[in-house]
Amino acid sequence: MIEKGRLTVRQLASLMFLCTIGEQILFFPSMITSYAKQDAWISSLVGVAGGMGVLLIMLAVYNMNPRLNLIEHVFRILGPWIGAIVSVFYIFYFLISSSTFIREMGDFMGTEILKNSPLWAIHLTFIVALAWGLRSGLPNIGRTAEMFLPLVILFLIILTLCLLPKAELENIKPILGQGLLSPFQGFIAVLTYPYCELCIFMMLLPYTERRTHLKRDFLLMGMIGGLMLTLTLSICLLVLGPFLTQHHWFTSFNLSRMINIGNFLQRIEAFMASVWVIAVFFKTVLFFYSFALGLAHLFRLSSYRILILPSSLLILTFSLLVAPNETFYLKVVIPYWIDWDLTCGIFLPLLLLLLHYMKLRLQKQ
């Protein structure tokens, strides 16, 4: 087995929560509102329920053989040739996702925090931290996530409570005023961005301690993460309204600038930015890990650690090339990303399950 480290169930649950909110804590309100307008909160609530179904599919793939990760399942079920093609597809998905998350972080920091810093310098600093974290090993990543989890939850709760006095129910009316099509489109987007991207956990579950409450905690933290995104989205709608929520790309960050309690508690957007950077770090490092581990399985290497440096340089290059500017990313990349996420998070895992049970049936006959 290439990976010798082990995660505890609590560490896996912490990573699940942080990866569910991930980069979505900033982009989620704008993206879902662009589809469902004032009914985005309905799309998000229903999407969380649908997301539990997506997570059950991933658990079913894991339960086919708890000792194998996603790439090993692909090779075992599809054979060496077709399995190699599908594995390359997943590995490329992990690569582009890692690069895109870094690019999103770089665009945010370059436009809101470090306005005079070159984009490549921000990316390089982040990729060095990612490589160092991955070099430390999977158990250390899990322990760090467990340590940062309360801090992230605390900041999100503070954001919500401080903005409640500014909320207005009129901003989410009329409910279902545009029919059911727009909320349904928002529902598909909720399934895609927070939940289908959690397919990376099919690479992590075999390296987690097998406890009876593993499935419960896995689903529970996925649900809590989705509900936290729903809460953030609802606050954005109630305070800003659907139009401003849709057209402010970093909505929750801009919302945090509005906090002012007694001219004392104010200007806390830097704390919100730190929450987002922490969540993006853990989501990106897991995609980075899945990319390096998948390559190690593809080329039958004894360890993925020798791939950390070349993978870092590759991800750094793609993070600069994935989009020429932010407008291109918003208009071109995101609409097609839904199809890619649905394929990797739902369709291919369902195909693996179908072929697995067909093989079992043929063997019994």
mmCIF file of C-alpha atoms in Angstrom:
data_model
loop_
_atom_site.group_PDB
_atom_site.id
_atom_site.type_symbol
_atom_site.label_atom_id
_atom_site.label_comp_id
_atom_site.label_asym_id
_atom_site.label_seq_id
_atom_site.Cartn_x
_atom_site.Cartn_y
_atom_site.Cartn_z
ATOM 1 C CA MET A 1 0.000 0.000 0.000
ATOM 2 C CA ILE A 2 1.438 3.375 -1.046
ATOM 3 C CA GLU A 3 -0.114 5.369 1.825
ATOM 4 C CA LYS A 4 0.952 4.134 5.265
ATOM 5 C CA GLY A 5 -0.636 6.897 7.370
ATOM 6 C CA ARG A 6 -4.062 6.706 8.942
ATOM 7 C CA LEU A 7 -6.718 9.306 9.737
ATOM 8 C CA THR A 8 -9.012 9.096 12.727
ATOM 9 C CA VAL A 9 -12.747 9.417 12.109
ATOM 10 C CA ARG A 10 -12.731 12.828 13.808
ATOM 11 C CA GLN A 11 -9.956 14.040 11.514
ATOM 12 C CA LEU A 12 -11.814 12.779 8.454
ATOM 13 C CA ALA A 13 -14.969 14.555 9.661
ATOM 14 C CA SER A 14 -13.019 17.803 10.150
ATOM 15 C CA LEU A 15 -11.622 17.556 6.623
ATOM 16 C CA MET A 16 -15.109 16.815 5.304
ATOM 17 C CA PHE A 17 -16.528 20.003 6.820
ATOM 18 C CA LEU A 18 -13.634 22.200 5.645
ATOM 19 C CA CYS A 19 -13.776 20.764 2.118
ATOM 20 C CA THR A 20 -17.547 21.164 1.923
ATOM 21 C CA ILE A 21 -17.353 24.888 2.591
ATOM 22 C CA GLY A 22 -13.943 25.241 0.904
ATOM 23 C CA GLU A 23 -13.775 28.064 -1.621
ATOM 24 C CA GLN A 24 -17.582 28.044 -1.701
ATOM 25 C CA ILE A 25 -17.858 30.206 1.422
ATOM 26 C CA LEU A 26 -17.127 33.201 -0.823
ATOM 27 C CA PHE A 27 -18.501 32.124 -4.205
ATOM 28 C CA PHE A 28 -21.499 29.997 -3.225
ATOM 29 C CA PRO A 29 -24.010 32.836 -2.589
ATOM 30 C CA SER A 30 -23.268 34.540 -5.912
ATOM 31 C CA MET A 31 -23.311 31.326 -7.973
ATOM 32 C CA ILE A 32 -26.537 29.888 -6.586
ATOM 33 C CA THR A 33 -28.334 33.256 -6.665
ATOM 34 C CA SER A 34 -27.398 33.663 -10.336
ATOM 35 C CA TYR A 35 -29.570 30.589 -11.013
ATOM 36 C CA ALA A 36 -32.381 30.818 -8.465
ATOM 37 C CA LYS A 37 -32.511 34.545 -7.585
ATOM 38 C CA GLN A 38 -34.444 35.140 -4.312
ATOM 39 C CA ASP A 39 -35.266 31.402 -4.095
ATOM 40 C CA ALA A 40 -31.589 30.446 -3.817
ATOM 41 C CA TRP A 41 -32.062 29.471 -0.165
ATOM 42 C CA ILE A 42 -34.668 26.893 -1.233
ATOM 43 C CA SER A 43 -32.279 25.472 -3.845
ATOM 44 C CA SER A 44 -29.578 25.247 -1.210
ATOM 45 C CA LEU A 45 -31.727 23.449 1.358
ATOM 46 C CA VAL A 46 -32.989 20.905 -1.169
ATOM 47 C CA GLY A 47 -29.451 20.591 -2.543
ATOM 48 C CA VAL A 48 -28.129 19.613 0.882
ATOM 49 C CA ALA A 49 -30.660 16.765 0.997
ATOM 50 C CA GLY A 50 -29.637 15.702 -2.508
ATOM 51 C CA GLY A 51 -25.995 15.969 -1.485
ATOM 52 C CA MET A 52 -26.555 13.279 1.120
ATOM 53 C CA GLY A 53 -27.481 10.963 -1.760
ATOM 54 C CA VAL A 54 -24.232 11.854 -3.545
ATOM 55 C CA LEU A 55 -22.257 11.052 -0.392
ATOM 56 C CA LEU A 56 -24.084 7.715 -0.063
ATOM 57 C CA ILE A 57 -22.954 6.827 -3.595
ATOM 58 C CA MET A 58 -19.349 7.548 -2.595
ATOM 59 C CA LEU A 59 -19.708 5.425 0.532
ATOM 60 C CA ALA A 60 -21.133 2.598 -1.596
ATOM 61 C CA VAL A 61 -18.048 2.717 -3.833
ATOM 62 C CA TYR A 62 -15.839 2.604 -0.754
ATOM 63 C CA ASN A 63 -17.777 -0.354 0.691
ATOM 64 C CA MET A 64 -17.131 -2.438 -2.436
ATOM 65 C CA ASN A 65 -13.665 -2.996 -0.982
ATOM 66 C CA PRO A 66 -12.694 -0.787 1.976
ATOM 67 C CA ARG A 67 -8.985 -1.398 1.346
ATOM 68 C CA LEU A 68 -8.993 0.230 -2.109
ATOM 69 C CA ASN A 69 -9.139 3.893 -3.064
ATOM 70 C CA LEU A 70 -10.931 5.301 -6.103
ATOM 71 C CA ILE A 71 -8.109 4.733 -8.620
ATOM 72 C CA GLU A 72 -7.624 1.150 -7.414
ATOM 73 C CA HIS A 73 -11.384 0.520 -7.763
ATOM 74 C CA VAL A 74 -11.257 1.855 -11.324
ATOM 75 C CA PHE A 75 -8.439 -0.527 -12.283
ATOM 76 C CA ARG A 76 -10.053 -3.509 -10.532
ATOM 77 C CA ILE A 77 -13.475 -3.055 -12.156
ATOM 78 C CA LEU A 78 -12.608 -1.669 -15.604
ATOM 79 C CA GLY A 79 -9.398 -3.561 -16.263
ATOM 80 C CA PRO A 80 -5.905 -2.258 -17.118
ATOM 81 C CA TRP A 81 -6.695 -0.439 -20.370
ATOM 82 C CA ILE A 82 -10.079 1.196 -19.818
ATOM 83 C CA GLY A 83 -9.139 1.630 -16.164
ATOM 84 C CA ALA A 84 -6.030 3.574 -17.186
ATOM 85 C CA ILE A 85 -8.101 5.910 -19.369
ATOM 86 C CA VAL A 86 -10.641 6.607 -16.607
ATOM 87 C CA SER A 87 -7.838 7.014 -14.061
ATOM 88 C CA VAL A 88 -6.123 9.607 -16.259
ATOM 89 C CA PHE A 89 -9.477 11.396 -16.509
ATOM 90 C CA TYR A 90 -9.766 11.544 -12.712
ATOM 91 C CA ILE A 91 -6.112 12.507 -12.234
ATOM 92 C CA PHE A 92 -6.475 15.355 -14.722
ATOM 93 C CA TYR A 93 -9.603 16.449 -12.845
ATOM 94 C CA PHE A 94 -7.623 16.557 -9.588
ATOM 95 C CA LEU A 95 -4.877 18.568 -11.308
ATOM 96 C CA ILE A 96 -7.168 21.188 -12.847
ATOM 97 C CA SER A 97 -9.237 21.478 -9.656
ATOM 98 C CA SER A 98 -6.122 22.127 -7.557
ATOM 99 C CA SER A 99 -4.926 24.735 -10.043
ATOM 100 C CA THR A 100 -8.345 26.406 -10.173
ATOM 101 C CA PHE A 101 -8.629 26.665 -6.391
ATOM 102 C CA ILE A 102 -5.216 28.317 -6.245
ATOM 103 C CA ARG A 103 -6.228 30.689 -9.039
ATOM 104 C CA GLU A 104 -9.422 31.631 -7.186
ATOM 105 C CA MET A 105 -7.403 32.302 -4.062
ATOM 106 C CA GLY A 106 -4.895 34.367 -6.051
ATOM 107 C CA ASP A 107 -7.608 36.447 -7.722
ATOM 108 C CA PHE A 108 -9.244 37.122 -4.370
ATOM 109 C CA MET A 109 -6.030 38.082 -2.591
ATOM 110 C CA GLY A 110 -4.840 40.152 -5.553
ATOM 111 C CA THR A 111 -8.063 42.170 -5.811
ATOM 112 C CA GLU A 112 -9.089 42.506 -2.154
ATOM 113 C CA ILE A 113 -6.059 42.105 0.144
ATOM 114 C CA LEU A 114 -2.664 42.258 -1.621
ATOM 115 C CA LYS A 115 -3.553 44.554 -4.482
ATOM 116 C CA ASN A 116 0.006 45.370 -5.567
ATOM 117 C CA SER A 117 1.385 41.835 -5.362
ATOM 118 C CA PRO A 118 1.987 39.904 -8.600
ATOM 119 C CA LEU A 119 -0.299 36.919 -9.119
ATOM 120 C CA TRP A 120 2.549 34.438 -9.523
ATOM 121 C CA ALA A 121 4.036 35.442 -6.149
ATOM 122 C CA ILE A 122 0.734 34.773 -4.353
ATOM 123 C CA HIS A 123 0.407 31.404 -6.097
ATOM 124 C CA LEU A 124 4.000 30.446 -5.322
ATOM 125 C CA THR A 125 3.590 31.238 -1.622
ATOM 126 C CA PHE A 126 0.431 29.131 -1.440
ATOM 127 C CA ILE A 127 1.891 26.189 -3.377
ATOM 128 C CA VAL A 128 4.942 26.125 -1.063
ATOM 129 C CA ALA A 129 2.596 25.825 1.927
ATOM 130 C CA LEU A 130 0.655 23.070 0.164
ATOM 131 C CA ALA A 131 3.798 21.107 -0.697
ATOM 132 C CA TRP A 132 5.084 21.432 2.856
ATOM 133 C CA GLY A 133 1.748 20.239 4.237
ATOM 134 C CA LEU A 134 1.624 17.277 1.863
ATOM 135 C CA ARG A 135 5.225 16.407 2.694
ATOM 136 C CA SER A 136 4.262 16.275 6.378
ATOM 137 C CA GLY A 137 1.902 13.400 5.638
ATOM 138 C CA LEU A 138 -1.810 12.677 5.699
ATOM 139 C CA PRO A 139 -2.133 12.218 9.503
ATOM 140 C CA ASN A 140 -0.584 15.658 10.123
ATOM 141 C CA ILE A 141 -2.996 17.229 7.648
ATOM 142 C CA GLY A 142 -5.850 15.613 9.559
ATOM 143 C CA ARG A 143 -4.588 16.818 12.939
ATOM 144 C CA THR A 144 -4.195 20.372 11.632
ATOM 145 C CA ALA A 145 -7.736 20.325 10.228
ATOM 146 C CA GLU A 146 -9.038 19.143 13.585
ATOM 147 C CA MET A 147 -7.280 22.081 15.265
ATOM 148 C CA PHE A 148 -8.564 24.770 12.856
ATOM 149 C CA LEU A 149 -12.160 23.518 12.654
ATOM 150 C CA PRO A 150 -13.484 25.334 15.800
ATOM 151 C CA LEU A 151 -11.903 28.595 14.639
ATOM 152 C CA VAL A 152 -13.608 28.421 11.243
ATOM 153 C CA ILE A 153 -17.003 27.622 12.781
ATOM 154 C CA LEU A 154 -16.618 30.454 15.328
ATOM 155 C CA PHE A 155 -15.906 33.084 12.645
ATOM 156 C CA LEU A 156 -18.860 31.941 10.533
ATOM 157 C CA ILE A 157 -21.197 32.137 13.523
ATOM 158 C CA ILE A 158 -19.910 35.639 14.371
ATOM 159 C CA LEU A 159 -20.565 36.750 10.784
ATOM 160 C CA THR A 160 -24.133 35.455 10.954
ATOM 161 C CA LEU A 161 -25.022 36.884 14.372
ATOM 162 C CA CYS A 162 -23.550 40.321 13.685
ATOM 163 C CA LEU A 163 -25.551 40.715 10.472
ATOM 164 C CA LEU A 164 -28.922 39.468 11.729
ATOM 165 C CA PRO A 165 -30.094 43.009 12.740
ATOM 166 C CA LYS A 166 -29.660 44.118 9.108
ATOM 167 C CA ALA A 167 -31.747 41.246 7.664
ATOM 168 C CA GLU A 168 -35.015 42.029 5.868
ATOM 169 C CA LEU A 169 -37.509 39.324 4.913
ATOM 170 C CA GLU A 170 -38.754 41.392 1.974
ATOM 171 C CA ASN A 171 -35.520 40.577 0.153
ATOM 172 C CA ILE A 172 -36.523 36.920 -0.367
ATOM 173 C CA LYS A 173 -40.068 37.637 -1.551
ATOM 174 C CA PRO A 174 -41.951 36.539 -3.596
ATOM 175 C CA ILE A 175 -41.173 32.923 -2.823
ATOM 176 C CA LEU A 176 -41.168 30.813 -6.004
ATOM 177 C CA GLY A 177 -42.091 33.956 -7.899
ATOM 178 C CA GLN A 178 -40.259 32.691 -11.009
ATOM 179 C CA GLY A 179 -41.626 29.155 -10.944
ATOM 180 C CA LEU A 180 -39.767 25.929 -10.231
ATOM 181 C CA LEU A 181 -37.225 25.926 -13.085
ATOM 182 C CA SER A 182 -34.849 28.465 -11.521
ATOM 183 C CA PRO A 183 -34.745 26.764 -8.088
ATOM 184 C CA PHE A 184 -34.160 23.440 -9.868
ATOM 185 C CA GLN A 185 -31.178 24.891 -11.731
ATOM 186 C CA GLY A 186 -29.874 26.178 -8.415
ATOM 187 C CA PHE A 187 -30.390 22.711 -6.920
ATOM 188 C CA ILE A 188 -28.197 21.148 -9.647
ATOM 189 C CA ALA A 189 -25.514 23.765 -8.934
ATOM 190 C CA VAL A 190 -25.612 22.923 -5.202
ATOM 191 C CA LEU A 191 -25.188 19.220 -5.991
ATOM 192 C CA THR A 192 -22.249 20.055 -8.221
ATOM 193 C CA TYR A 193 -20.020 22.488 -6.389
ATOM 194 C CA PRO A 194 -20.026 21.487 -2.740
ATOM 195 C CA TYR A 195 -20.908 17.793 -3.068
ATOM 196 C CA CYS A 196 -19.674 16.244 -6.323
ATOM 197 C CA GLU A 197 -16.238 17.716 -5.636
ATOM 198 C CA LEU A 198 -16.132 15.623 -2.457
ATOM 199 C CA CYS A 199 -15.292 12.615 -4.642
ATOM 200 C CA ILE A 200 -11.720 13.142 -3.401
ATOM 201 C CA PHE A 201 -12.816 11.422 -0.191
ATOM 202 C CA MET A 202 -13.012 8.157 -2.116
ATOM 203 C CA MET A 203 -9.214 8.535 -2.178
ATOM 204 C CA LEU A 204 -9.090 9.088 1.613
ATOM 205 C CA LEU A 205 -11.648 6.685 3.085
ATOM 206 C CA PRO A 206 -9.412 3.572 2.802
ATOM 207 C CA TYR A 207 -6.810 5.347 4.960
ATOM 208 C CA THR A 208 -9.254 6.094 7.782
ATOM 209 C CA GLU A 209 -9.680 3.997 10.910
ATOM 210 C CA ARG A 210 -12.627 1.655 10.487
ATOM 211 C CA ARG A 211 -15.105 2.554 13.187
ATOM 212 C CA THR A 212 -18.812 1.888 13.401
ATOM 213 C CA HIS A 213 -19.624 5.608 13.327
ATOM 214 C CA LEU A 214 -17.529 6.389 10.237
ATOM 215 C CA LYS A 215 -20.535 6.548 7.909
ATOM 216 C CA ARG A 216 -22.561 8.596 10.404
ATOM 217 C CA ASP A 217 -19.840 11.208 10.923
ATOM 218 C CA PHE A 218 -19.060 11.353 7.206
ATOM 219 C CA LEU A 219 -22.671 12.164 6.328
ATOM 220 C CA LEU A 220 -23.219 14.409 9.366
ATOM 221 C CA MET A 221 -20.293 16.727 8.619
ATOM 222 C CA GLY A 222 -21.235 16.871 4.947
ATOM 223 C CA MET A 223 -24.737 17.946 5.973
ATOM 224 C CA ILE A 224 -23.490 20.501 8.538
ATOM 225 C CA GLY A 225 -21.111 21.979 5.968
ATOM 226 C CA GLY A 226 -23.948 22.307 3.460
ATOM 227 C CA LEU A 227 -26.227 23.891 6.056
ATOM 228 C CA MET A 228 -23.488 26.368 6.956
ATOM 229 C CA LEU A 229 -23.267 27.373 3.283
ATOM 230 C CA THR A 230 -27.057 27.678 3.222
ATOM 231 C CA LEU A 231 -26.945 29.923 6.296
ATOM 232 C CA THR A 232 -24.302 32.152 4.693
ATOM 233 C CA LEU A 233 -26.312 32.321 1.477
ATOM 234 C CA SER A 234 -29.502 33.186 3.378
ATOM 235 C CA ILE A 235 -27.785 35.997 5.284
ATOM 236 C CA CYS A 236 -26.447 37.422 2.012
ATOM 237 C CA LEU A 237 -29.948 37.371 0.510
ATOM 238 C CA LEU A 238 -31.612 38.860 3.579
ATOM 239 C CA VAL A 239 -29.096 41.694 3.934
ATOM 240 C CA LEU A 240 -28.120 42.509 0.342
ATOM 241 C CA GLY A 241 -31.033 41.167 -1.667
ATOM 242 C CA PRO A 242 -30.796 38.870 -4.715
ATOM 243 C CA PHE A 243 -29.461 41.463 -7.165
ATOM 244 C CA LEU A 244 -26.437 42.534 -5.114
ATOM 245 C CA THR A 245 -25.799 38.969 -3.961
ATOM 246 C CA GLN A 246 -25.684 37.779 -7.559
ATOM 247 C CA HIS A 247 -23.404 40.550 -8.815
ATOM 248 C CA HIS A 248 -20.907 40.644 -5.928
ATOM 249 C CA TRP A 249 -18.487 37.800 -6.666
ATOM 250 C CA PHE A 250 -16.944 37.792 -3.159
ATOM 251 C CA THR A 251 -20.316 38.274 -1.503
ATOM 252 C CA SER A 252 -19.676 37.084 2.037
ATOM 253 C CA PHE A 253 -16.396 39.010 2.186
ATOM 254 C CA ASN A 254 -18.147 42.209 1.119
ATOM 255 C CA LEU A 255 -20.884 41.445 3.618
ATOM 256 C CA SER A 256 -18.372 41.250 6.472
ATOM 257 C CA ARG A 257 -17.377 44.846 5.707
ATOM 258 C CA MET A 258 -20.866 45.939 6.760
ATOM 259 C CA ILE A 259 -20.430 44.761 10.354
ATOM 260 C CA ASN A 260 -20.288 47.668 12.784
ATOM 261 C CA ILE A 261 -21.455 47.192 16.357
ATOM 262 C CA GLY A 262 -21.145 50.311 18.472
ATOM 263 C CA ASN A 263 -18.271 51.617 16.346
ATOM 264 C CA PHE A 264 -16.168 49.016 18.137
ATOM 265 C CA LEU A 265 -16.594 45.670 16.409
ATOM 266 C CA GLN A 266 -15.915 46.507 12.777
ATOM 267 C CA ARG A 267 -13.492 45.882 9.893
ATOM 268 C CA ILE A 268 -13.393 42.146 10.556
ATOM 269 C CA GLU A 269 -13.194 41.207 6.873
ATOM 270 C CA ALA A 270 -9.555 40.186 7.376
ATOM 271 C CA PHE A 271 -10.749 37.490 9.783
ATOM 272 C CA MET A 272 -13.263 36.279 7.187
ATOM 273 C CA ALA A 273 -10.495 36.191 4.587
ATOM 274 C CA SER A 274 -8.413 34.031 6.921
ATOM 275 C CA VAL A 275 -11.342 31.601 7.314
ATOM 276 C CA TRP A 276 -11.596 31.292 3.558
ATOM 277 C CA VAL A 277 -7.830 30.797 3.090
ATOM 278 C CA ILE A 278 -7.841 28.040 5.738
ATOM 279 C CA ALA A 279 -10.771 26.224 4.107
ATOM 280 C CA VAL A 280 -9.288 26.578 0.608
ATOM 281 C CA PHE A 281 -5.928 25.304 1.864
ATOM 282 C CA PHE A 282 -7.383 22.025 3.132
ATOM 283 C CA LYS A 283 -9.534 21.465 0.058
ATOM 284 C CA THR A 284 -6.622 22.173 -2.276
ATOM 285 C CA VAL A 285 -4.155 20.032 -0.356
ATOM 286 C CA LEU A 286 -6.534 17.053 -0.579
ATOM 287 C CA PHE A 287 -6.908 17.487 -4.339
ATOM 288 C CA PHE A 288 -3.118 17.866 -4.552
ATOM 289 C CA TYR A 289 -2.739 14.678 -2.506
ATOM 290 C CA SER A 290 -5.229 12.808 -4.708
ATOM 291 C CA PHE A 291 -3.374 13.943 -7.826
ATOM 292 C CA ALA A 292 0.018 12.768 -6.536
ATOM 293 C CA LEU A 293 -1.398 9.500 -5.152
ATOM 294 C CA GLY A 294 -3.291 8.812 -8.385
ATOM 295 C CA LEU A 295 -0.116 9.303 -10.433
ATOM 296 C CA ALA A 296 1.756 6.949 -8.114
ATOM 297 C CA HIS A 297 -0.889 4.248 -8.693
ATOM 298 C CA LEU A 298 -0.951 4.885 -12.441
ATOM 299 C CA PHE A 299 2.811 4.458 -12.799
ATOM 300 C CA ARG A 300 3.046 1.826 -10.030
ATOM 301 C CA LEU A 301 5.428 3.779 -7.837
ATOM 302 C CA SER A 302 6.220 2.795 -4.275
ATOM 303 C CA SER A 303 5.576 6.297 -2.877
ATOM 304 C CA TYR A 304 3.837 9.491 -3.935
ATOM 305 C CA ARG A 305 6.310 11.736 -2.080
ATOM 306 C CA ILE A 306 8.797 11.804 -4.951
ATOM 307 C CA LEU A 307 6.048 13.394 -7.052
ATOM 308 C CA ILE A 308 5.398 16.335 -4.713
ATOM 309 C CA LEU A 309 7.980 18.702 -6.254
ATOM 310 C CA PRO A 310 7.163 18.067 -9.945
ATOM 311 C CA SER A 311 3.433 18.103 -9.129
ATOM 312 C CA SER A 312 3.859 21.460 -7.361
ATOM 313 C CA LEU A 313 5.519 22.989 -10.418
ATOM 314 C CA LEU A 314 2.814 21.544 -12.675
ATOM 315 C CA ILE A 315 -0.027 22.860 -10.525
ATOM 316 C CA LEU A 316 1.670 26.273 -10.260
ATOM 317 C CA THR A 317 1.921 26.487 -14.050
ATOM 318 C CA PHE A 318 -1.681 25.439 -14.622
ATOM 319 C CA SER A 319 -2.920 27.891 -11.975
ATOM 320 C CA LEU A 320 -1.562 30.722 -14.117
ATOM 321 C CA LEU A 321 -2.801 29.249 -17.405
ATOM 322 C CA VAL A 322 -6.275 27.991 -16.385
ATOM 323 C CA ALA A 323 -7.854 31.361 -17.239
ATOM 324 C CA PRO A 324 -6.443 34.582 -18.733
ATOM 325 C CA ASN A 325 -8.592 36.700 -16.424
ATOM 326 C CA GLU A 326 -11.435 36.486 -13.911
ATOM 327 C CA THR A 327 -14.120 37.306 -16.505
ATOM 328 C CA PHE A 328 -13.079 34.338 -18.645
ATOM 329 C CA TYR A 329 -13.283 32.100 -15.601
ATOM 330 C CA LEU A 330 -16.784 33.317 -14.707
ATOM 331 C CA LYS A 331 -18.240 33.191 -18.222
ATOM 332 C CA VAL A 332 -16.500 30.161 -19.753
ATOM 333 C CA VAL A 333 -15.045 27.842 -17.107
ATOM 334 C CA ILE A 334 -17.854 27.678 -14.520
ATOM 335 C CA PRO A 335 -20.737 26.670 -16.875
ATOM 336 C CA TYR A 336 -18.789 23.630 -18.139
ATOM 337 C CA TRP A 337 -17.474 22.761 -14.701
ATOM 338 C CA ILE A 338 -20.932 21.540 -13.689
ATOM 339 C CA ASP A 339 -20.801 18.756 -16.288
ATOM 340 C CA TRP A 340 -17.307 17.756 -15.192
ATOM 341 C CA ASP A 341 -18.236 17.610 -11.516
ATOM 342 C CA LEU A 342 -21.402 15.625 -12.176
ATOM 343 C CA THR A 343 -19.418 13.130 -14.263
ATOM 344 C CA CYS A 344 -16.715 12.611 -11.631
ATOM 345 C CA GLY A 345 -18.982 12.783 -8.581
ATOM 346 C CA ILE A 346 -22.096 10.885 -9.709
ATOM 347 C CA PHE A 347 -22.034 9.259 -13.149
ATOM 348 C CA LEU A 348 -18.674 7.450 -13.000
ATOM 349 C CA PRO A 349 -19.165 6.206 -9.396
ATOM 350 C CA LEU A 350 -22.621 4.911 -10.383
ATOM 351 C CA LEU A 351 -21.046 3.177 -13.395
ATOM 352 C CA LEU A 352 -18.467 1.525 -11.141
ATOM 353 C CA LEU A 353 -21.216 0.326 -8.795
ATOM 354 C CA LEU A 354 -23.298 -1.020 -11.678
ATOM 355 C CA LEU A 355 -20.399 -2.949 -13.215
ATOM 356 C CA HIS A 356 -19.347 -4.263 -9.806
ATOM 357 C CA TYR A 357 -22.776 -5.719 -9.036
ATOM 358 C CA MET A 358 -23.105 -7.087 -12.571
ATOM 359 C CA LYS A 359 -19.826 -8.965 -12.099
ATOM 360 C CA LEU A 360 -21.008 -10.341 -8.757
ATOM 361 C CA ARG A 361 -24.253 -11.514 -10.326
ATOM 362 C CA LEU A 362 -22.428 -13.245 -13.182
ATOM 363 C CA GLN A 363 -20.082 -14.957 -10.732
ATOM 364 C CA LYS A 364 -23.023 -16.283 -8.700
ATOM 365 C CA GLN A 365 -24.711 -17.621 -11.830
#
